[in-house]
Amino acid sequence: MEDSQKLSLFHKSGVYNFKDSNTVFIDPVRVLNRFYNRFTVSPSTYYPRFFKSLTPKTTVPSSPTKRKRKKRKRCSEESRPLNDREQIALQRHQELRPLLMKAHECLLKSNGLLGALKDLRSESDSCCLKEECECGEQCFVELGQQAPDLVVTLNLCIRDIDKDMEDSPNVQYCEQRSILPVFNNFVVNDTEDDAMAEILNNHYIMPRESCFYMSDLGQIRNLIPAHTDCGFNLIMVDPPWENASAHQKSRYSTLPNRYFLSLPIKQLTHTEGALVALWVTNREKLRSFVEKELFATWGVSYAASFHWLKVKANGSLIGDLDLFHHRPYESLILGYSPGKVKNSDNQSKFKPLKDDHVIMSIPGDYSRKPPIADLLQEYIPGVKPPRCVELFAREIMAGCVAWGNEPLHFQDSRYFVKK
Ligand code: SAM
């Protein structure tokens, strides 16, 4: 495909496939925009780090003592002998390095794509739906504890086709309002249009054909379908792993690893099986927990690891590839959950996956992952379109159930612009 064709496809889909490799560049804003009819995702709120770097810094720079301490810590980490786990992590990194370098070279050679990234700022919105974007965000975890019976007003836009007019059916829209419990309840937008949800005077945009269930981990079993043929074919999981950084920034609470062993992956799996996509950080302790304990407990067989390489809008990596504790990439571990199809070995029906996929994108807000469901389509077993669920979600995708204690977080109207 010609570069110009690839670029025009990128502008429409948000996905740019590099030639002769399993490397893609994605613009999450464009990918997400495909889910909405009347709104678009605001690039300046999706990429706050990228846009903030434009405005003069108002934050107080860290003190020279703090900087020295940080530098000293980094040097000591780099100069002291590595322990066994760190040795394994280093080896893993060395094996991965050529693949990541090659992927990055692809991006640096794509002048057309780099040009399109430069335009990101000029394409941006002057204002998002909320007039004042800095106003406080709703904390759903606190709300869930203080007002468990809170309700959401869901405004759906229903298509009403006048069937009497067979030649040119007259499509009209009517608003339907329903009042539903916010917590421990499936809130569904089953229309083909965006829906607006209102909670305590705050507005949240729901994409077409989507659903959220907002609860604590204690209630996750309510997601288990009554019949396994109503289970899920794609199960995406981004757990709140314990991690000094998440804790420090206190963006969300984290949980010890043993809590994730009890996630009901088997019971959520569709009869015909599911692809499980699990985000992990680069901590070797975590990788070995997933490979040796977590997948086995879930009954998931390891298939491959994909890698998310984080770049800036000028194409450079967000940090030094070899910096030990701050790698500019994260991994997505993929495995298959077998389901319950009888009379055949359905494991052999699963499409084999290779470890050579690299996804590049500009990172969004803290710990926000790029939308990957589209990139995994060909590996998802079972029915089409697949039934998808995202566990520990902070946003809602079209065609997907979003579960977590704050799945509306990035659906706040502050993250959107009216078309
Ligand atoms: N995938 C998300 C994204 O791209 O923005 C990030 C998910 S973040 C790593 C983990 C999420 O798990 C946070 O939203 C956090 O609030 C949620 N979480 C933490 N403890 C939880 C619990 N006990 N029950 C449900 N969700 C929880």
Coordinates of C-alpha atoms and ligand atoms in Angstrom, one line a residue:
M1 CA 0.0 0.0 0.0
E2 CA 1.2 3.5 -0.9
D3 CA 2.3 5.7 2.0
S4 CA -0.4 8.3 1.1
Q5 CA -3.1 5.5 1.2
K6 CA -1.8 4.4 4.6
L7 CA -1.9 7.9 5.9
S8 CA -5.5 8.5 4.8
L9 CA -6.4 5.2 6.4
F10 CA -4.6 6.3 9.6
H11 CA -6.6 9.6 9.6
K12 CA -9.8 7.6 9.5
S13 CA -9.0 4.6 11.7
G14 CA -6.2 5.8 13.9
V15 CA -4.1 2.8 13.0
Y16 CA -1.0 2.8 10.8
N17 CA 0.5 -0.5 9.8
F18 CA 4.2 -0.6 9.0
K19 CA 5.3 -2.6 6.0
D20 CA 6.7 -6.2 6.5
S21 CA 6.4 -6.1 10.3
N22 CA 4.0 -6.7 13.0
T23 CA 4.4 -3.1 14.1
V24 CA 1.6 -0.6 14.3
F25 CA 1.3 3.0 15.4
I26 CA -2.0 4.0 16.9
D27 CA -3.6 7.4 17.7
P28 CA -6.0 6.4 20.5
V29 CA -8.0 9.6 20.0
R30 CA -8.8 8.6 16.4
V31 CA -9.5 5.0 17.4
L32 CA -11.9 6.1 20.1
N33 CA -13.6 8.7 17.9
R34 CA -14.9 5.8 15.7
F35 CA -17.2 4.9 18.7
Y36 CA -19.0 8.2 18.7
N37 CA -21.5 10.0 16.4
R38 CA -22.1 13.3 18.1
F39 CA -18.9 13.8 20.1
T40 CA -15.1 13.6 19.6
V41 CA -12.5 12.8 22.1
S42 CA -10.5 16.0 23.0
P43 CA -6.8 15.5 22.1
S44 CA -5.7 18.0 24.7
T45 CA -7.4 16.1 27.5
Y46 CA -6.4 12.7 26.1
Y47 CA -2.7 13.7 25.9
P48 CA -2.3 16.0 28.9
R49 CA 1.4 15.4 29.2
F50 CA 2.0 16.2 25.6
F51 CA -0.1 19.4 25.7
K52 CA 1.2 20.5 29.1
S53 CA 4.7 20.5 27.8
L54 CA 3.7 23.4 25.5
T55 CA 2.5 25.7 28.2
P56 CA 5.1 27.3 30.5
K57 CA 5.5 25.3 33.7
T58 CA 3.7 26.7 36.7
T59 CA 4.8 23.9 39.0
V60 CA 7.7 24.5 41.3
P61 CA 10.8 22.7 39.9
S62 CA 12.0 20.0 42.2
S63 CA 14.7 21.1 44.6
P64 CA 18.4 20.6 43.8
T65 CA 18.7 18.3 46.8
K66 CA 15.8 16.1 45.5
R67 CA 17.3 16.0 42.0
K68 CA 20.7 15.0 43.5
R69 CA 19.0 12.3 45.6
K70 CA 17.2 11.0 42.5
K71 CA 20.4 11.0 40.4
R72 CA 22.3 9.3 43.2
K73 CA 19.6 6.6 43.5
R74 CA 19.6 6.0 39.8
C75 CA 23.5 5.8 39.7
S76 CA 23.6 3.4 42.6
E77 CA 20.9 1.2 41.0
E78 CA 22.9 1.2 37.8
S79 CA 26.3 0.5 39.4
R80 CA 25.5 -2.1 42.1
P81 CA 25.5 -5.8 41.0
L82 CA 22.1 -7.0 39.9
N83 CA 20.2 -9.5 41.9
D84 CA 18.9 -12.7 40.3
R85 CA 15.5 -11.3 39.4
E86 CA 17.1 -8.2 37.9
Q87 CA 19.4 -10.4 35.9
I88 CA 16.4 -12.2 34.4
A89 CA 14.7 -8.8 33.7
L90 CA 17.8 -7.5 32.0
Q91 CA 18.0 -10.6 29.8
R92 CA 14.4 -10.3 28.9
H93 CA 15.1 -6.7 27.9
Q94 CA 18.2 -7.6 25.9
E95 CA 16.1 -10.1 23.9
L96 CA 13.4 -7.7 23.3
R97 CA 15.6 -4.7 22.4
P98 CA 16.3 -5.5 18.7
L99 CA 12.5 -5.8 18.1
L100 CA 11.8 -2.5 19.8
M101 CA 14.6 -0.7 18.0
K102 CA 13.4 -2.0 14.7
A103 CA 9.9 -0.9 15.4
H104 CA 11.1 2.6 16.4
E105 CA 13.2 2.8 13.3
C106 CA 10.1 2.2 11.2
L107 CA 8.4 5.2 12.9
L108 CA 11.5 7.4 12.4
K109 CA 11.6 6.6 8.7
S110 CA 7.9 7.4 8.2
N111 CA 8.0 11.1 7.4
G112 CA 4.3 11.2 6.4
L113 CA 3.2 9.8 9.8
L114 CA 5.6 12.0 11.7
G115 CA 4.2 15.0 9.9
A116 CA 0.7 13.9 10.8
L117 CA 1.7 13.7 14.5
K118 CA 3.0 17.2 14.4
D119 CA -0.5 18.3 13.3
L120 CA -2.0 16.8 16.4
R121 CA -1.8 20.2 18.2
S122 CA -3.3 22.2 15.4
E123 CA -6.2 19.6 15.1
S124 CA -6.9 20.1 18.8
D125 CA -10.0 21.6 20.2
S126 CA -10.0 25.0 21.8
C127 CA -12.3 23.9 24.5
C128 CA -13.8 20.7 25.7
L129 CA -17.5 20.2 26.7
K130 CA -17.0 21.5 30.2
E131 CA -16.1 25.1 30.3
E132 CA -13.6 24.8 33.1
C133 CA -11.6 21.6 32.6
E134 CA -9.7 22.0 35.9
C135 CA -12.9 21.6 38.0
G136 CA -12.9 18.6 40.4
E137 CA -13.5 15.1 39.2
Q138 CA -16.1 12.9 40.7
C139 CA -14.5 10.2 43.0
F140 CA -16.7 7.1 42.3
V141 CA -14.9 5.0 44.9
E142 CA -15.9 7.5 47.7
L143 CA -19.4 7.9 46.2
G144 CA -19.9 4.2 46.1
Q145 CA -19.2 4.1 49.9
Q146 CA -21.1 7.2 50.8
A147 CA -24.1 6.9 48.5
P148 CA -24.5 3.3 47.4
D149 CA -28.1 3.9 46.2
L150 CA -27.1 6.8 43.9
V151 CA -28.9 6.9 40.5
V152 CA -27.9 7.8 37.0
T153 CA -30.2 9.4 34.5
L154 CA -29.5 7.8 31.1
N155 CA -30.6 9.8 28.0
L156 CA -30.8 7.5 25.0
C157 CA -31.4 8.6 21.5
I158 CA -33.8 6.0 20.0
R159 CA -34.1 5.6 16.2
D160 CA -37.7 5.4 15.2
I161 CA -38.2 4.2 11.6
D162 CA -41.5 4.7 10.1
K163 CA -42.0 1.4 8.3
D164 CA -45.0 2.6 6.3
M165 CA -42.7 4.5 4.1
E166 CA -41.0 1.5 2.6
D167 CA -39.2 3.3 -0.3
S168 CA -37.5 5.9 1.8
P169 CA -38.1 5.1 5.4
N170 CA -38.5 8.1 7.6
V171 CA -35.9 8.0 10.4
Q172 CA -36.8 10.0 13.4
Y173 CA -35.1 10.1 16.8
C174 CA -36.8 10.3 20.1
E175 CA -35.2 10.8 23.5
Q176 CA -35.7 8.1 26.1
R177 CA -34.8 8.8 29.7
S178 CA -34.3 6.1 32.3
I179 CA -33.3 6.4 35.9
L180 CA -31.1 3.5 37.1
P181 CA -28.9 2.6 40.0
V182 CA -25.3 3.7 39.3
F183 CA -23.5 1.1 41.4
N184 CA -23.8 -2.7 41.2
N185 CA -26.0 -2.5 38.2
F186 CA -25.6 -3.0 34.4
V187 CA -26.1 0.3 32.8
V188 CA -26.6 -0.3 29.1
N189 CA -26.7 1.9 26.0
D190 CA -28.0 -0.6 23.4
T191 CA -28.6 2.0 20.8
E192 CA -26.5 2.8 17.8
D193 CA -25.9 6.4 19.0
D194 CA -24.0 8.0 21.9
A195 CA -25.9 8.3 25.1
M196 CA -25.6 10.9 27.9
A197 CA -25.5 9.7 31.5
E198 CA -26.0 12.3 34.2
I199 CA -24.9 11.8 37.8
L200 CA -25.1 14.6 40.4
N201 CA -25.0 17.3 37.6
N202 CA -22.0 15.7 36.0
H203 CA -22.3 14.4 32.5
Y204 CA -20.7 11.3 31.0
I205 CA -20.8 10.2 27.4
M206 CA -21.5 6.5 26.6
P207 CA -20.5 5.2 23.2
R208 CA -23.0 3.2 21.1
E209 CA -23.7 -0.4 22.1
S210 CA -21.8 -0.2 25.4
C211 CA -22.4 -1.1 29.0
F212 CA -20.8 -0.5 32.3
Y213 CA -21.0 -2.2 35.7
M214 CA -19.5 -0.1 38.5
S215 CA -18.6 -2.0 41.6
D216 CA -15.8 -3.1 43.9
L217 CA -14.0 -6.4 43.3
G218 CA -16.3 -8.0 45.9
Q219 CA -19.2 -7.9 43.4
I220 CA -17.4 -9.0 40.3
R221 CA -19.2 -12.3 40.2
N222 CA -22.3 -10.5 39.2
L223 CA -20.7 -10.2 35.7
I224 CA -20.7 -14.0 35.3
P225 CA -23.4 -14.8 32.7
A226 CA -26.1 -17.3 33.4
H227 CA -25.2 -19.3 30.3
T228 CA -21.7 -19.8 29.1
D229 CA -22.7 -19.0 25.5
C230 CA -23.3 -15.5 26.8
G231 CA -19.7 -15.4 28.1
F232 CA -16.9 -13.3 26.7
N233 CA -14.6 -14.0 23.7
L234 CA -12.1 -11.2 24.6
I235 CA -11.2 -10.5 28.2
M236 CA -9.0 -7.5 28.7
V237 CA -7.5 -6.9 32.2
D238 CA -5.5 -4.0 33.5
P239 CA -5.2 -4.7 37.3
P240 CA -4.3 -2.2 39.9
W241 CA -0.9 -3.9 40.5
E242 CA 0.9 -2.7 43.6
N243 CA 3.5 -0.3 42.4
A244 CA 5.3 2.5 44.1
S245 CA 4.5 4.9 41.3
A246 CA 0.7 4.4 41.3
H247 CA 0.7 4.6 45.1
Q248 CA 2.8 7.8 45.1
K249 CA 0.6 9.5 42.6
S250 CA -2.4 8.2 44.5
R251 CA -4.5 8.1 41.3
Y252 CA -6.2 4.9 42.3
S253 CA -5.9 2.3 45.0
T254 CA -3.9 -0.9 44.3
L255 CA -4.4 -4.5 45.4
P256 CA -2.0 -7.2 46.4
N257 CA -1.4 -9.9 43.7
R258 CA -3.4 -12.6 45.6
Y259 CA -6.6 -10.7 44.9
F260 CA -6.2 -11.2 41.1
L261 CA -6.0 -15.0 41.6
S262 CA -9.8 -15.0 42.4
L263 CA -10.9 -13.1 39.2
P264 CA -13.5 -15.5 37.7
I265 CA -11.9 -15.7 34.3
K266 CA -13.1 -19.3 33.6
Q267 CA -16.7 -18.4 34.4
L268 CA -16.5 -15.2 32.2
T269 CA -15.2 -17.2 29.3
H270 CA -17.6 -17.9 26.3
T271 CA -18.3 -21.6 25.5
E272 CA -16.0 -21.2 22.4
G273 CA -13.2 -19.8 24.4
A274 CA -11.6 -16.4 25.0
L275 CA -8.5 -14.5 24.3
V276 CA -7.2 -13.0 27.6
A277 CA -5.1 -9.8 27.3
L278 CA -3.4 -8.8 30.5
W279 CA -1.4 -5.6 31.0
V280 CA 1.7 -6.0 33.1
T281 CA 4.4 -3.6 34.3
N282 CA 8.1 -4.5 33.8
R283 CA 8.7 -5.8 37.4
E284 CA 10.2 -9.2 37.0
K285 CA 8.4 -10.4 40.2
L286 CA 5.1 -9.6 38.5
R287 CA 6.0 -11.3 35.2
S288 CA 7.0 -14.5 37.0
F289 CA 3.8 -14.3 39.1
V290 CA 1.7 -14.1 35.9
E291 CA 3.5 -16.8 34.0
K292 CA 3.9 -19.3 36.9
E293 CA 0.8 -18.7 39.1
L294 CA -1.9 -16.4 37.7
F295 CA -2.5 -17.9 34.3
A296 CA -2.4 -21.4 35.7
T297 CA -5.0 -20.5 38.4
W298 CA -7.2 -18.9 35.7
G299 CA -6.8 -21.9 33.5
V300 CA -5.3 -19.8 30.7
S301 CA -2.6 -21.0 28.5
Y302 CA 0.1 -18.5 27.6
A303 CA 0.1 -17.5 23.9
A304 CA 2.5 -14.5 23.4
S305 CA 3.5 -11.1 24.7
F306 CA 2.9 -7.9 22.7
H307 CA 4.8 -4.7 23.6
W308 CA 3.6 -1.1 23.9
L309 CA 6.4 1.3 23.0
K310 CA 5.7 4.8 24.2
V311 CA 6.8 7.7 22.0
K312 CA 6.5 11.5 22.0
A313 CA 4.8 13.5 19.3
N314 CA 8.2 14.1 17.6
G315 CA 8.7 10.4 17.3
S316 CA 11.4 10.0 20.0
L317 CA 11.0 7.5 22.8
I318 CA 9.6 9.0 26.0
G319 CA 12.7 7.9 27.8
D320 CA 16.0 6.0 27.4
L321 CA 15.3 2.4 26.2
D322 CA 17.9 1.1 28.5
L323 CA 17.0 2.9 31.7
F324 CA 16.6 0.0 34.1
H325 CA 13.6 1.0 36.2
H326 CA 11.9 3.3 33.8
R327 CA 11.6 1.4 30.5
P328 CA 9.6 3.3 27.9
Y329 CA 7.5 0.2 27.2
E330 CA 5.0 -2.1 28.9
S331 CA 3.8 -5.5 27.9
L332 CA 0.5 -7.1 27.1
I333 CA 0.5 -10.8 28.0
L334 CA -1.9 -12.9 25.9
G335 CA -3.3 -16.3 26.6
Y336 CA -6.3 -18.5 25.7
S337 CA -9.0 -19.5 28.1
P338 CA -10.5 -22.8 26.7
G339 CA -14.2 -22.4 27.2
K340 CA -16.5 -25.5 27.2
V341 CA -16.9 -26.7 23.6
K342 CA -17.3 -30.4 23.8
N343 CA -16.3 -33.2 21.3
S344 CA -13.3 -31.4 20.0
D345 CA -10.0 -30.1 21.2
N346 CA -10.8 -26.4 21.0
Q347 CA -7.2 -25.4 22.1
S348 CA -6.0 -26.4 18.6
K349 CA -8.6 -24.1 17.1
F350 CA -7.0 -21.1 18.7
K351 CA -4.9 -19.0 16.3
P352 CA -1.2 -19.2 17.2
L353 CA 0.3 -15.8 18.2
K354 CA 3.9 -14.6 18.0
D355 CA 5.9 -12.5 20.4
D356 CA 6.8 -10.0 17.6
H357 CA 4.1 -7.4 17.8
V358 CA 4.9 -3.8 18.8
I359 CA 2.2 -1.2 19.3
M360 CA 3.5 2.4 19.4
S361 CA 1.5 5.4 20.6
I362 CA 1.8 8.6 22.5
P363 CA 0.8 7.8 26.1
G364 CA -2.3 9.5 27.5
D365 CA -3.0 10.2 31.2
Y366 CA -1.4 8.3 34.0
S367 CA -1.6 4.5 33.4
R368 CA -4.2 5.0 30.6
K369 CA -3.7 2.1 28.1
P370 CA -4.2 2.4 24.3
P371 CA -7.4 0.8 22.9
I372 CA -6.2 -2.6 21.7
A373 CA -9.4 -4.6 21.0
D374 CA -9.2 -3.8 17.2
L375 CA -5.6 -5.0 17.0
L376 CA -6.5 -8.3 18.5
Q377 CA -9.6 -9.1 16.3
E378 CA -8.1 -11.9 14.3
Y379 CA -7.0 -13.8 17.4
I380 CA -10.3 -13.7 19.2
P381 CA -12.0 -17.1 19.1
G382 CA -15.7 -17.8 18.7
V383 CA -18.7 -15.6 17.6
K384 CA -18.4 -12.5 15.5
P385 CA -18.7 -9.8 16.5
P386 CA -17.0 -11.0 19.6
R387 CA -18.3 -10.3 23.1
C388 CA -15.8 -8.2 25.0
V389 CA -15.3 -7.3 28.6
E390 CA -12.7 -5.0 30.1
L391 CA -11.8 -5.6 33.8
F392 CA -10.6 -2.6 35.9
A393 CA -11.7 -0.3 33.1
R394 CA -11.6 3.5 33.4
E395 CA -13.3 4.1 30.1
I396 CA -16.0 2.5 28.0
M397 CA -15.6 1.1 24.5
A398 CA -18.3 0.5 21.9
G399 CA -19.3 -3.2 21.8
C400 CA -17.8 -3.9 25.2
V401 CA -18.7 -4.3 28.9
A402 CA -16.6 -2.1 31.2
W403 CA -16.2 -3.2 34.8
G404 CA -14.3 -1.6 37.6
N405 CA -14.8 0.9 40.5
E406 CA -14.5 3.9 38.1
P407 CA -15.4 2.8 34.5
L408 CA -16.9 6.3 33.9
H409 CA -13.7 8.1 34.7
F410 CA -12.6 9.0 31.2
Q411 CA -16.2 9.3 30.0
D412 CA -16.6 12.6 31.8
S413 CA -17.8 15.3 29.4
R414 CA -14.5 17.2 30.1
Y415 CA -12.8 14.6 27.9
F416 CA -15.0 15.3 24.9
V417 CA -15.9 18.0 22.3
K418 CA -19.2 18.3 20.6
K419 CA -19.1 17.7 16.9
Ligands
SAM1 N1 -7.1 0.3 32.0 C1 -7.3 1.6 32.7 C2 -7.0 2.7 31.7 O1 -6.5 2.5 30.6 O2 -7.2 3.9 32.1 C3 -6.4 1.7 33.9 C4 -6.8 0.7 35.0 S1 -5.9 1.1 36.4 C5 -4.4 0.3 36.2 C6 -6.7 0.0 37.6 C7 -8.1 0.4 38.0 O3 -8.6 -0.6 39.0 C8 -8.3 1.8 38.6 O4 -9.4 2.4 38.0 C9 -8.7 1.5 40.1 O5 -9.6 2.4 40.6 C10 -9.4 0.1 39.9 N2 -9.5 -0.6 41.2 C11 -8.7 -0.6 42.2 N3 -9.1 -1.3 43.2 C12 -10.3 -1.9 42.8 C13 -11.3 -2.7 43.4 N4 -11.1 -3.2 44.7 N5 -12.4 -3.0 42.7 C14 -12.6 -2.5 41.5 N6 -11.7 -1.7 40.8 C15 -10.6 -1.4 41.5

